[in-house]
């Protein structure tokens, strides 16, 4: 444990310092980081890394999350730490730990300054934005590839799936499957589309088309490579439970090979709730007996159906009321309610909450858009366009060209594995 004592001692000396000037504190931080980097090459560190009882994965995820938020509270600049965090949270099953980062809007990648600045920025000083100091030259992030970007949103969607936040999971998956692609489609994108089909059934009760920016040839590739999932979705949409179960049994090996068996099982569980919700768009009211006939291919006990409906109402997945009778459970009446039947105050509060969230999102996007415009105005491409007379009509407009300064390296082997 001598190595561990040295690490703790080195960290404590920095933490317990009496508020030194920013440049002095920055120098000490850089020295400590270099010390830790040198340790990575020693054999002494291997024994600690291989000791599963030494470090909790959960502890590692918490440390990474806290460090990211302290370094850049907005987390608007995508770094290798983003991917590291979601991996740790998935391995430790500490899904909620990733939410403070996943819920942030990513708007930038570390830019390349071309050559190290003569006067590097002091990281511990006050910065208006992480874009100014989270560059490739700062070594805060490892070199990023196209695959890192895709994996982050795929793994992030899996965190949301574990928490049953289907809407957010669908959003992250949409980012992956709509990523621009020319000649080939990444296996990561195909994996994301398979999950997209299942999550869209869980969230929307139907197979959602890919985002509109997805190119037609990519959509065709998805449909051909995810055919069992498409067939499953069609059986779900038709409301045919018998066919749905048959398709699930027939492709059981596919679900297991893709590690999607858990999602498929939840799709079966969601079949009842989604079917009942769809019936509410056709009928104003149904008896429990009629509801059972509409949903299940074989007779089901009225008490079971009534209990399932009650659970949907209490969880607010179903906007309806259930009028139960003591004498005959089958004659109990399910009355569907429209959004307009909700109390006016409740509707207004929900709308107000949504507006606040949208306003906060727009403010974040506007701030980061201004930073992006500024960076583009300083880029080599824009300077070249000025020399070539390719300036836009308005003097305040910039040429939206993104090159290597965007910090995202295209991966040639897009069909590689996800490891």
Short mmCIF file of C-alpha atoms in Angstrom, two decimals:
data_model
loop_
_atom_site.label_atom_id
_atom_site.label_comp_id
_atom_site.label_asym_id
_atom_site.label_seq_id
_atom_site.Cartn_x
_atom_site.Cartn_y
_atom_site.Cartn_z
CA UNK A 1 0.00 0.00 0.00
CA UNK A 2 3.05 2.31 -0.25
CA UNK A 3 1.96 3.47 -3.69
CA UNK A 4 -1.52 4.28 -2.43
CA UNK A 5 -0.09 6.30 0.45
CA UNK A 6 2.06 8.30 -1.97
CA UNK A 7 -0.97 9.07 -4.15
CA UNK A 8 -3.07 10.20 -1.21
CA UNK A 9 -0.23 12.31 0.16
CA UNK A 10 0.39 14.04 -3.18
CA UNK A 11 -3.30 14.84 -3.61
CA UNK A 12 -3.70 16.05 -0.03
CA UNK A 13 -0.82 18.53 -0.35
CA UNK A 14 -2.56 20.20 -3.25
CA UNK A 15 -5.99 20.12 -1.65
CA UNK A 16 -4.81 21.56 1.67
CA UNK A 17 -2.84 24.46 0.17
CA UNK A 18 -3.85 27.89 1.45
CA UNK A 19 -5.43 29.38 -1.67
CA UNK A 20 -2.29 30.11 -3.70
CA UNK A 21 -2.46 32.39 -6.78
CA UNK A 22 -4.09 30.90 -9.86
CA UNK A 23 -0.83 30.49 -11.79
CA UNK A 24 0.86 28.76 -8.85
CA UNK A 25 -2.11 26.48 -8.25
CA UNK A 26 -2.23 25.67 -11.95
CA UNK A 27 1.45 24.71 -11.93
CA UNK A 28 0.91 22.36 -9.00
CA UNK A 29 -2.09 20.75 -10.68
CA UNK A 30 -0.12 20.10 -13.87
CA UNK A 31 2.74 18.59 -11.87
CA UNK A 32 0.33 16.29 -10.04
CA UNK A 33 -1.26 15.19 -13.31
CA UNK A 34 2.14 14.40 -14.78
CA UNK A 35 2.96 12.40 -11.64
CA UNK A 36 -0.18 10.31 -12.08
CA UNK A 37 0.59 9.80 -15.76
CA UNK A 38 4.04 8.44 -14.91
CA UNK A 39 2.43 5.99 -12.50
CA UNK A 40 0.46 4.46 -15.37
CA UNK A 41 3.70 3.00 -16.75
CA UNK A 42 4.77 1.36 -13.48
CA UNK A 43 4.09 -2.26 -12.59
CA UNK A 44 3.08 -1.26 -9.07
CA UNK A 45 -0.13 0.23 -10.42
CA UNK A 46 -1.10 -3.05 -12.11
CA UNK A 47 -1.54 -4.84 -8.80
CA UNK A 48 -3.97 -2.17 -7.60
CA UNK A 49 -5.88 -2.09 -10.88
CA UNK A 50 -6.39 -5.88 -10.79
CA UNK A 51 -7.61 -5.88 -7.20
CA UNK A 52 -11.43 -5.77 -7.51
CA UNK A 53 -11.84 -5.14 -3.78
CA UNK A 54 -9.59 -2.08 -3.88
CA UNK A 55 -11.79 0.34 -5.79
CA UNK A 56 -15.58 0.50 -6.14
CA UNK A 57 -16.71 1.13 -9.84
CA UNK A 58 -19.42 3.30 -8.42
CA UNK A 59 -16.76 5.34 -6.63
CA UNK A 60 -14.89 5.85 -9.89
CA UNK A 61 -18.04 7.05 -11.67
CA UNK A 62 -18.79 9.54 -8.90
CA UNK A 63 -15.26 10.95 -9.00
CA UNK A 64 -15.35 11.39 -12.78
CA UNK A 65 -18.77 13.04 -12.67
CA UNK A 66 -17.78 15.49 -9.92
CA UNK A 67 -14.53 16.36 -11.70
CA UNK A 68 -16.34 17.05 -14.99
CA UNK A 69 -18.89 19.34 -13.35
CA UNK A 70 -16.20 21.19 -11.43
CA UNK A 71 -14.03 21.69 -14.50
CA UNK A 72 -16.89 22.82 -16.76
CA UNK A 73 -20.37 23.06 -15.14
CA UNK A 74 -22.03 23.32 -18.56
CA UNK A 75 -20.30 20.16 -19.89
CA UNK A 76 -20.97 21.62 -23.35
CA UNK A 77 -17.60 20.49 -24.74
CA UNK A 78 -17.54 16.78 -25.60
CA UNK A 79 -14.49 15.04 -24.14
CA UNK A 80 -13.28 11.49 -23.62
CA UNK A 81 -14.45 11.82 -20.01
CA UNK A 82 -18.06 11.80 -21.23
CA UNK A 83 -17.59 8.34 -22.68
CA UNK A 84 -15.62 7.14 -19.66
CA UNK A 85 -18.40 8.20 -17.31
CA UNK A 86 -21.24 6.40 -19.08
CA UNK A 87 -19.14 3.24 -19.34
CA UNK A 88 -18.41 3.31 -15.61
CA UNK A 89 -22.06 3.93 -14.78
CA UNK A 90 -23.20 1.03 -16.96
CA UNK A 91 -20.63 -1.33 -15.46
CA UNK A 92 -21.50 -0.29 -11.89
CA UNK A 93 -25.25 -0.11 -12.64
CA UNK A 94 -25.07 3.39 -11.15
CA UNK A 95 -27.38 4.82 -13.80
CA UNK A 96 -28.55 7.92 -11.93
CA UNK A 97 -24.93 8.98 -11.44
CA UNK A 98 -24.66 9.72 -15.18
CA UNK A 99 -27.76 11.91 -15.40
CA UNK A 100 -26.13 15.25 -14.39
CA UNK A 101 -23.87 14.86 -17.45
CA UNK A 102 -26.30 13.18 -19.87
CA UNK A 103 -28.88 15.91 -19.30
CA UNK A 104 -26.42 18.60 -20.44
CA UNK A 105 -26.41 19.81 -24.05
CA UNK A 106 -23.23 19.00 -26.00
CA UNK A 107 -22.47 21.85 -28.41
CA UNK A 108 -18.70 21.74 -29.05
CA UNK A 109 -15.68 19.52 -29.56
CA UNK A 110 -12.17 20.36 -28.33
CA UNK A 111 -10.64 22.56 -31.00
CA UNK A 112 -7.08 22.35 -32.28
CA UNK A 113 -4.97 25.49 -31.97
CA UNK A 114 -2.43 24.17 -34.46
CA UNK A 115 0.54 24.79 -32.13
CA UNK A 116 0.77 25.06 -28.34
CA UNK A 117 0.15 28.64 -27.20
CA UNK A 118 3.10 30.57 -25.82
CA UNK A 119 1.01 31.54 -22.80
CA UNK A 120 -1.23 28.55 -21.93
CA UNK A 121 -4.46 29.39 -20.13
CA UNK A 122 -4.64 28.78 -16.41
CA UNK A 123 -7.25 26.08 -15.93
CA UNK A 124 -8.19 27.08 -12.40
CA UNK A 125 -8.84 30.71 -13.40
CA UNK A 126 -12.31 32.04 -14.19
CA UNK A 127 -13.40 31.25 -17.74
CA UNK A 128 -16.53 32.38 -19.48
CA UNK A 129 -16.81 29.05 -21.26
CA UNK A 130 -15.12 25.67 -21.36
CA UNK A 131 -14.46 26.17 -25.08
CA UNK A 132 -11.67 28.63 -24.29
CA UNK A 133 -9.48 26.15 -22.40
CA UNK A 134 -10.81 22.66 -23.23
CA UNK A 135 -8.74 22.28 -26.39
CA UNK A 136 -6.77 19.39 -27.85
CA UNK A 137 -3.57 21.06 -26.65
CA UNK A 138 -4.76 21.22 -23.04
CA UNK A 139 -4.77 17.38 -22.90
CA UNK A 140 -7.97 17.45 -20.86
CA UNK A 141 -9.43 15.03 -23.36
CA UNK A 142 -7.88 12.13 -25.20
CA UNK A 143 -7.93 12.18 -28.99
CA UNK A 144 -11.54 11.76 -30.12
CA UNK A 145 -12.77 9.63 -32.98
CA UNK A 146 -16.03 9.26 -34.83
CA UNK A 147 -16.71 6.06 -32.89
CA UNK A 148 -16.36 7.82 -29.51
CA UNK A 149 -19.14 10.21 -30.42
CA UNK A 150 -21.48 7.38 -31.48
CA UNK A 151 -20.67 5.24 -28.47
CA UNK A 152 -21.39 8.04 -26.03
CA UNK A 153 -24.93 8.54 -27.26
CA UNK A 154 -25.55 4.79 -27.59
CA UNK A 155 -24.35 4.11 -24.05
CA UNK A 156 -26.20 7.18 -22.81
CA UNK A 157 -29.42 5.81 -24.32
CA UNK A 158 -28.80 2.55 -22.48
CA UNK A 159 -28.57 4.47 -19.20
CA UNK A 160 -31.93 6.09 -19.95
CA UNK A 161 -33.38 2.68 -20.86
CA UNK A 162 -32.28 1.25 -17.52
CA UNK A 163 -34.14 4.12 -15.83
CA UNK A 164 -37.15 3.61 -18.16
CA UNK A 165 -36.82 7.16 -19.47
CA UNK A 166 -37.89 6.07 -22.93
CA UNK A 167 -38.28 9.56 -24.39
CA UNK A 168 -34.70 10.55 -23.60
CA UNK A 169 -33.43 7.16 -24.76
CA UNK A 170 -35.22 7.63 -28.07
CA UNK A 171 -33.65 11.07 -28.46
CA UNK A 172 -30.12 9.75 -27.92
CA UNK A 173 -30.68 6.83 -30.29
CA UNK A 174 -31.99 9.25 -32.90
CA UNK A 175 -28.70 11.15 -32.76
CA UNK A 176 -26.77 7.96 -33.47
CA UNK A 177 -28.87 6.62 -36.35
CA UNK A 178 -29.12 10.00 -38.07
CA UNK A 179 -25.38 10.71 -37.97
CA UNK A 180 -24.19 11.54 -41.52
CA UNK A 181 -22.78 8.57 -43.38
CA UNK A 182 -21.53 8.28 -46.95
CA UNK A 183 -20.62 4.79 -48.15
CA UNK A 184 -20.92 2.61 -45.05
CA UNK A 185 -22.98 2.32 -41.91
CA UNK A 186 -21.31 1.69 -38.56
CA UNK A 187 -22.21 -1.39 -36.57
CA UNK A 188 -22.84 1.00 -33.70
CA UNK A 189 -25.48 2.75 -35.80
CA UNK A 190 -27.12 -0.57 -36.67
CA UNK A 191 -27.16 -1.57 -33.00
CA UNK A 192 -28.72 1.78 -32.16
CA UNK A 193 -31.43 1.30 -34.78
CA UNK A 194 -32.39 -2.10 -33.38
CA UNK A 195 -32.85 -0.50 -29.98
CA UNK A 196 -34.65 2.41 -31.65
CA UNK A 197 -37.34 0.02 -32.92
CA UNK A 198 -37.93 -1.47 -29.47
CA UNK A 199 -37.80 1.81 -27.56
CA UNK A 200 -40.19 3.47 -30.01
CA UNK A 201 -42.71 0.70 -29.23
CA UNK A 202 -42.25 1.32 -25.51
CA UNK A 203 -42.55 5.10 -25.79
CA UNK A 204 -44.92 5.66 -28.72
CA UNK A 205 -46.63 2.29 -29.13
CA UNK A 206 -45.59 2.22 -32.79
CA UNK A 207 -42.54 1.98 -35.02
CA UNK A 208 -41.24 5.51 -35.40
CA UNK A 209 -39.48 6.41 -38.66
CA UNK A 210 -35.85 7.51 -38.33
CA UNK A 211 -35.24 11.26 -37.93
CA UNK A 212 -35.97 13.17 -41.12
CA UNK A 213 -32.29 14.01 -41.66
CA UNK A 214 -31.47 10.31 -42.05
CA UNK A 215 -30.54 9.64 -45.67
CA UNK A 216 -32.76 7.18 -47.62
CA UNK A 217 -29.96 4.71 -48.37
CA UNK A 218 -29.05 4.51 -44.68
CA UNK A 219 -32.70 3.87 -43.77
CA UNK A 220 -32.80 0.98 -46.26
CA UNK A 221 -29.69 -0.54 -44.71
CA UNK A 222 -31.29 -0.37 -41.28
CA UNK A 223 -34.46 -2.10 -42.51
CA UNK A 224 -32.51 -4.92 -44.15
CA UNK A 225 -30.19 -5.55 -41.19
CA UNK A 226 -32.91 -5.26 -38.54
CA UNK A 227 -35.63 -7.25 -40.28
CA UNK A 228 -36.65 -9.39 -37.23
CA UNK A 229 -37.16 -6.16 -35.27
CA UNK A 230 -39.30 -4.66 -38.03
CA UNK A 231 -41.48 -7.79 -38.15
CA UNK A 232 -41.85 -7.67 -34.37
CA UNK A 233 -42.90 -4.02 -34.53
CA UNK A 234 -45.54 -4.74 -37.19
CA UNK A 235 -47.06 -7.49 -35.05
CA UNK A 236 -47.13 -5.07 -32.11
CA UNK A 237 -48.81 -2.34 -34.16
CA UNK A 238 -51.52 -4.71 -35.41
CA UNK A 239 -52.45 -5.53 -31.84
CA UNK A 240 -51.98 -9.24 -32.48
CA UNK A 241 -50.64 -10.67 -29.22
CA UNK A 242 -50.56 -14.24 -30.52
CA UNK A 243 -48.49 -13.22 -33.55
CA UNK A 244 -46.27 -11.04 -31.35
CA UNK A 245 -45.41 -13.97 -29.07
CA UNK A 246 -44.78 -16.21 -32.07
CA UNK A 247 -42.33 -13.73 -33.62
CA UNK A 248 -40.52 -13.34 -30.31
CA UNK A 249 -40.08 -17.09 -29.94
CA UNK A 250 -38.96 -17.49 -33.56
CA UNK A 251 -36.16 -14.91 -33.25
CA UNK A 252 -35.15 -15.62 -29.66
CA UNK A 253 -31.56 -16.26 -30.75
CA UNK A 254 -31.42 -12.84 -32.41
CA UNK A 255 -32.53 -11.00 -29.26
CA UNK A 256 -29.97 -12.88 -27.16
CA UNK A 257 -27.12 -12.31 -29.62
CA UNK A 258 -27.90 -8.58 -29.74
CA UNK A 259 -28.27 -8.34 -25.93
CA UNK A 260 -31.79 -7.01 -26.44
CA UNK A 261 -33.79 -9.79 -24.79
CA UNK A 262 -34.56 -7.57 -21.80
CA UNK A 263 -36.00 -4.85 -24.03
CA UNK A 264 -38.06 -7.38 -25.99
CA UNK A 265 -39.51 -8.72 -22.74
CA UNK A 266 -40.52 -5.20 -21.76
CA UNK A 267 -42.16 -4.74 -25.17
CA UNK A 268 -44.42 -7.69 -24.38
CA UNK A 269 -45.24 -6.12 -21.04
CA UNK A 270 -46.05 -2.81 -22.73
CA UNK A 271 -48.36 -4.45 -25.26
CA UNK A 272 -51.35 -4.32 -22.91
CA UNK A 273 -50.89 -0.70 -21.87
CA UNK A 274 -50.29 0.55 -25.42
CA UNK A 275 -53.31 -1.37 -26.74
CA UNK A 276 -55.56 0.09 -24.03
CA UNK A 277 -54.29 3.60 -24.79
CA UNK A 278 -55.05 3.10 -28.48
CA UNK A 279 -58.58 1.93 -27.65
CA UNK A 280 -59.10 5.23 -25.84
CA UNK A 281 -58.77 6.99 -29.21
CA UNK A 282 -61.70 4.97 -30.57
CA UNK A 283 -64.02 4.40 -27.62
CA UNK A 284 -65.30 6.72 -24.92
CA UNK A 285 -65.89 3.83 -22.51
CA UNK A 286 -65.58 0.05 -22.34
CA UNK A 287 -66.56 -2.62 -19.86
CA UNK A 288 -63.76 -4.77 -18.50
CA UNK A 289 -65.24 -7.76 -20.29
CA UNK A 290 -65.19 -5.99 -23.65
CA UNK A 291 -61.69 -4.70 -22.96
CA UNK A 292 -60.39 -8.23 -22.37
CA UNK A 293 -61.87 -9.39 -25.68
CA UNK A 294 -60.24 -6.48 -27.51
CA UNK A 295 -56.78 -7.04 -26.05
CA UNK A 296 -56.27 -10.74 -25.36
CA UNK A 297 -56.73 -13.58 -27.85
CA UNK A 298 -57.97 -15.93 -25.12
CA UNK A 299 -60.29 -15.21 -22.17
CA UNK A 300 -58.59 -13.58 -19.19
CA UNK A 301 -59.93 -13.25 -15.67
CA UNK A 302 -61.77 -9.94 -15.24
CA UNK A 303 -60.01 -9.32 -11.92
CA UNK A 304 -56.61 -9.55 -13.64
CA UNK A 305 -57.63 -7.10 -16.36
CA UNK A 306 -59.14 -4.70 -13.86
CA UNK A 307 -56.02 -4.79 -11.71
CA UNK A 308 -53.80 -4.09 -14.72
CA UNK A 309 -56.01 -1.14 -15.76
CA UNK A 310 -55.90 0.27 -12.22
CA UNK A 311 -52.10 0.15 -12.27
CA UNK A 312 -52.02 2.07 -15.56
CA UNK A 313 -54.31 4.77 -14.16
CA UNK A 314 -52.35 5.15 -10.91
CA UNK A 315 -49.05 5.40 -12.79
CA UNK A 316 -50.63 8.09 -15.04
CA UNK A 317 -49.85 6.09 -18.16
CA UNK A 318 -53.58 5.98 -18.87
CA UNK A 319 -55.83 9.03 -18.61
CA UNK A 320 -59.07 7.34 -17.57
CA UNK A 321 -61.31 6.43 -14.63
CA UNK A 322 -62.42 2.95 -13.59
CA UNK A 323 -65.91 2.59 -12.11
CA UNK A 324 -65.91 -0.75 -10.34
CA UNK A 325 -68.92 -2.76 -9.25
CA UNK A 326 -68.92 -5.12 -6.29
CA UNK A 327 -71.23 -7.72 -7.77
CA UNK A 328 -69.69 -8.31 -11.18
CA UNK A 329 -66.13 -7.36 -12.03
CA UNK A 330 -66.76 -7.81 -15.76
CA UNK A 331 -69.36 -5.07 -15.76
CA UNK A 332 -66.93 -2.52 -14.32
CA UNK A 333 -66.65 0.44 -16.67
CA UNK A 334 -63.48 2.07 -17.96
CA UNK A 335 -64.09 5.66 -19.06
CA UNK A 336 -61.41 7.33 -21.15
CA UNK A 337 -60.66 11.00 -20.52
CA UNK A 338 -59.30 13.57 -22.94
CA UNK A 339 -56.68 16.14 -22.12
CA UNK A 340 -59.39 18.78 -22.03
CA UNK A 341 -61.17 16.96 -19.21
CA UNK A 342 -58.23 17.52 -16.87
CA UNK A 343 -58.52 20.42 -14.40
CA UNK A 344 -57.54 23.67 -16.06
CA UNK A 345 -54.96 24.46 -13.37
CA UNK A 346 -53.26 21.11 -13.91
CA UNK A 347 -53.04 21.67 -17.68
CA UNK A 348 -51.64 25.17 -17.20
CA UNK A 349 -49.01 23.99 -14.71
CA UNK A 350 -47.86 21.26 -17.08
CA UNK A 351 -47.65 23.74 -19.94
CA UNK A 352 -45.76 26.23 -17.81
CA UNK A 353 -43.23 23.57 -16.80
CA UNK A 354 -42.68 22.59 -20.44
CA UNK A 355 -42.20 26.22 -21.46
CA UNK A 356 -39.60 26.75 -18.76
CA UNK A 357 -37.65 23.71 -19.92
CA UNK A 358 -37.78 24.86 -23.54
CA UNK A 359 -36.69 28.39 -22.61
CA UNK A 360 -33.73 27.05 -20.64
CA UNK A 361 -32.74 24.87 -23.58
CA UNK A 362 -33.01 27.78 -26.03
CA UNK A 363 -30.86 29.99 -23.80
CA UNK A 364 -28.16 27.31 -23.70
CA UNK A 365 -28.24 26.87 -27.46
CA UNK A 366 -28.08 30.62 -28.13
CA UNK A 367 -25.03 31.04 -25.88
CA UNK A 368 -23.19 28.15 -27.50
CA UNK A 369 -24.19 29.27 -30.99
CA UNK A 370 -22.48 32.59 -30.35
CA UNK A 371 -19.32 30.80 -29.24
CA UNK A 372 -19.40 28.61 -32.35
CA UNK A 373 -19.76 31.64 -34.62
CA UNK A 374 -16.80 33.26 -32.87
CA UNK A 375 -14.61 30.17 -33.31
CA UNK A 376 -15.57 29.87 -36.97
CA UNK A 377 -14.66 33.51 -37.50
CA UNK A 378 -11.16 32.74 -36.21
CA UNK A 379 -10.71 29.53 -38.20
CA UNK A 380 -8.24 29.11 -41.04
CA UNK A 381 -11.07 28.29 -43.44
CA UNK A 382 -12.80 31.59 -42.81
CA UNK A 383 -9.56 33.54 -43.21
CA UNK A 384 -8.93 31.76 -46.52
CA UNK A 385 -12.44 32.59 -47.67
CA UNK A 386 -11.77 36.28 -46.99
CA UNK A 387 -8.71 36.18 -49.22
CA UNK A 388 -10.68 34.44 -51.96
CA UNK A 389 -13.54 36.93 -51.77
CA UNK A 390 -16.00 34.33 -50.48
CA UNK A 391 -17.44 36.52 -47.76
CA UNK A 392 -21.18 36.29 -47.20
CA UNK A 393 -23.40 39.22 -48.08
CA UNK A 394 -23.64 40.57 -44.52
CA UNK A 395 -20.48 41.68 -42.77
CA UNK A 396 -21.68 40.11 -39.52
CA UNK A 397 -22.17 36.68 -41.07
CA UNK A 398 -19.50 34.02 -41.06
CA UNK A 399 -18.80 31.24 -43.50
CA UNK A 400 -20.10 28.06 -41.79
CA UNK A 401 -17.24 25.79 -42.74
CA UNK A 402 -16.10 23.19 -40.25
CA UNK A 403 -12.76 21.49 -40.75
CA UNK A 404 -10.24 19.71 -38.60
CA UNK A 405 -10.57 22.44 -35.98
CA UNK A 406 -13.90 20.90 -35.02
CA UNK A 407 -11.86 18.34 -33.13
CA UNK A 408 -13.80 15.29 -34.36
CA UNK A 409 -11.63 12.83 -36.24
CA UNK A 410 -13.47 10.67 -38.79
CA UNK A 411 -12.85 6.97 -38.22
CA UNK A 412 -12.10 5.09 -41.40
CA UNK A 413 -13.10 1.69 -40.06
CA UNK A 414 -16.74 2.41 -39.28
CA UNK A 415 -17.67 -1.27 -39.42
CA UNK A 416 -15.34 -2.07 -36.53
CA UNK A 417 -16.58 -3.53 -33.28
CA UNK A 418 -17.74 -1.50 -30.30
CA UNK A 419 -14.95 -2.53 -27.99
#
